[in-house]
Amino acid sequence: MDGTETRQRRPEELVLPHTLSTGRLPTVSGDGLLCVPESQRVASKPLGTELSRETTLSIGLQANTGQIDDPRDQHRVISSNLALIQVQATVVGLLAAVAALLLGAVSRGELDFAKMELLCASSVITAFLAAFALGILMVCIVIGARKFGVNPDNIATPIAASLGDLITLSILAFISSFFYKHKDSRYLTPLVSIGFMALTPVWVLIAKQNPPTMKILKSGWFPIILAMMISSFGGLILNKTISKEQYKGMAVFTPIICGVGGNLVAIQTSRISTYLHMWSTPGVLPLWMKKFWPNPCSTFCTSEINSMSARVLLFLVIPGHLIFFIIIYMVEGHAVPNSKTFVVFYLLAGLIQVTILLYLAEVMARLMWHQALDPDNHCIPYLTGLGDLLGTGLLALCFLISWLLRSKAELDGISEPVSGPL
């Protein structure tokens, strides 16, 4: 291990086989050294120059490892990954329904079994259809981005996160309405739930075609389930505040602040993961990334490619939120707060949320890589869940502070004429 670490150099100093610059990963020999197959040994080319081509402008407008560039591998990788997300979607969809029912039972003190069956069936079939639709869409986006020379890490992740909410909510609304209309059919919802759960072994068999996918299937459950639990606390905050007058409009802003934070941190995590895959092997951190808890300045203020992308993503926060705020105000009108004080606190909350998430992305990616775990699979669920919790909590604080300041101003306005001369 130590021998491998001492041989590492900075990216700009290295000249690696061209196979790495095209994203085709070398194998690892028994002694931990990189071994490139004879069929892949082509003319050498500095990978540093490939990475240096991605400027600040290109990051803002758009390095994955390109494992599906080979047409012979596309079918196997795509089918196994689609099968993997079907397994995860089915199981997590059922767990999410159960968690929602339990949280509702705790807050209301009752458990309706008819609603339980309807929610479980709706959740399972929604997760199945949404995962399949998004999976196909992501495959098309990644392959298309590679063909046009655009970094899929900058495109696929935010599209998945953004369209994921829209597609999932749309399907859930349609499916739940259908089941509610047929709620008198006693065996419909149980049969649907059992039927989709019975398909799980089929997806497992398909996922076995690709060993890395099978590894994720065995070890990737804990991050997803824990992330769901973390995100649920954000849901509790929303549930407690949404019906109160001082938090009027919070339901409109919550998906925006959570979505922006989750999208940006997912992009950064995916980029860091790709960077580590290119420059090191799982379990071995590059020498320039040895610190598990780096100085925040090194995360945002250096010339490293990951620091540069973090700055770009951070600079997108305020313009992005302002655009969304204007759209919301144009659609909702006076149903949402529009005072300068609220806008300032709202933008500050979004900036704090993304800053914390981007720093945690750097820390968690290093920790996971040190444990030989892929940050894409083990960091993004945690960070998006934390993004939901931070976003909802900070947004509630914005509404509360704005309401308190407005109430104080109204009281001062009332008290001034009374205390003045008659």
GROMACS .gro file of N, CA and C in nm, residues 118 122 171-183:
model
   45
  118LEU      N    1  -5.344   0.085  -0.009
  118LEU     CA    2  -5.346   0.174  -0.125
  118LEU      C    3  -5.211   0.245  -0.143
  122SER      N    4  -4.952   0.192  -0.455
  122SER     CA    5  -4.920   0.311  -0.534
  122SER      C    6  -4.771   0.340  -0.533
  171ILE      N    7  -4.664   1.034  -1.187
  171ILE     CA    8  -4.707   0.894  -1.189
  171ILE      C    9  -4.781   0.859  -1.061
  172LEU      N   10  -4.730   0.907  -0.947
  172LEU     CA   11  -4.794   0.878  -0.819
  172LEU      C   12  -4.936   0.934  -0.815
  173ALA      N   13  -4.954   1.055  -0.865
  173ALA     CA   14  -5.088   1.115  -0.866
  173ALA      C   15  -5.184   1.032  -0.952
  174PHE      N   16  -5.138   0.989  -1.068
  174PHE     CA   17  -5.223   0.911  -1.158
  174PHE      C   18  -5.255   0.772  -1.099
  175ILE      N   19  -5.151   0.704  -1.048
  175ILE     CA   20  -5.171   0.568  -0.994
  175ILE      C   21  -5.258   0.570  -0.869
  176SER      N   22  -5.230   0.663  -0.779
  176SER     CA   23  -5.308   0.668  -0.654
  176SER      C   24  -5.454   0.703  -0.683
  177SER      N   25  -5.478   0.790  -0.782
  177SER     CA   26  -5.616   0.822  -0.820
  177SER      C   27  -5.688   0.699  -0.875
  178PHE      N   28  -5.616   0.620  -0.953
  178PHE     CA   29  -5.674   0.498  -1.009
  178PHE      C   30  -5.712   0.400  -0.897
  179PHE      N   31  -5.619   0.379  -0.806
  179PHE     CA   32  -5.647   0.284  -0.697
  179PHE      C   33  -5.758   0.336  -0.605
  180TYR      N   34  -5.763   0.469  -0.587
  180TYR     CA   35  -5.868   0.525  -0.501
  180TYR      C   36  -6.006   0.505  -0.563
  181LYS      N   37  -6.014   0.518  -0.697
  181LYS     CA   38  -6.142   0.495  -0.764
  181LYS      C   39  -6.186   0.349  -0.753
  182HIS      N   40  -6.089   0.258  -0.743
  182HIS     CA   41  -6.120   0.115  -0.735
  182HIS      C   42  -6.091   0.060  -0.595
  183LYS      N   43  -6.111   0.144  -0.495
  183LYS     CA   44  -6.080   0.101  -0.359
  183LYS      C   45  -6.175  -0.007  -0.309
   0.00000   0.00000   0.00000
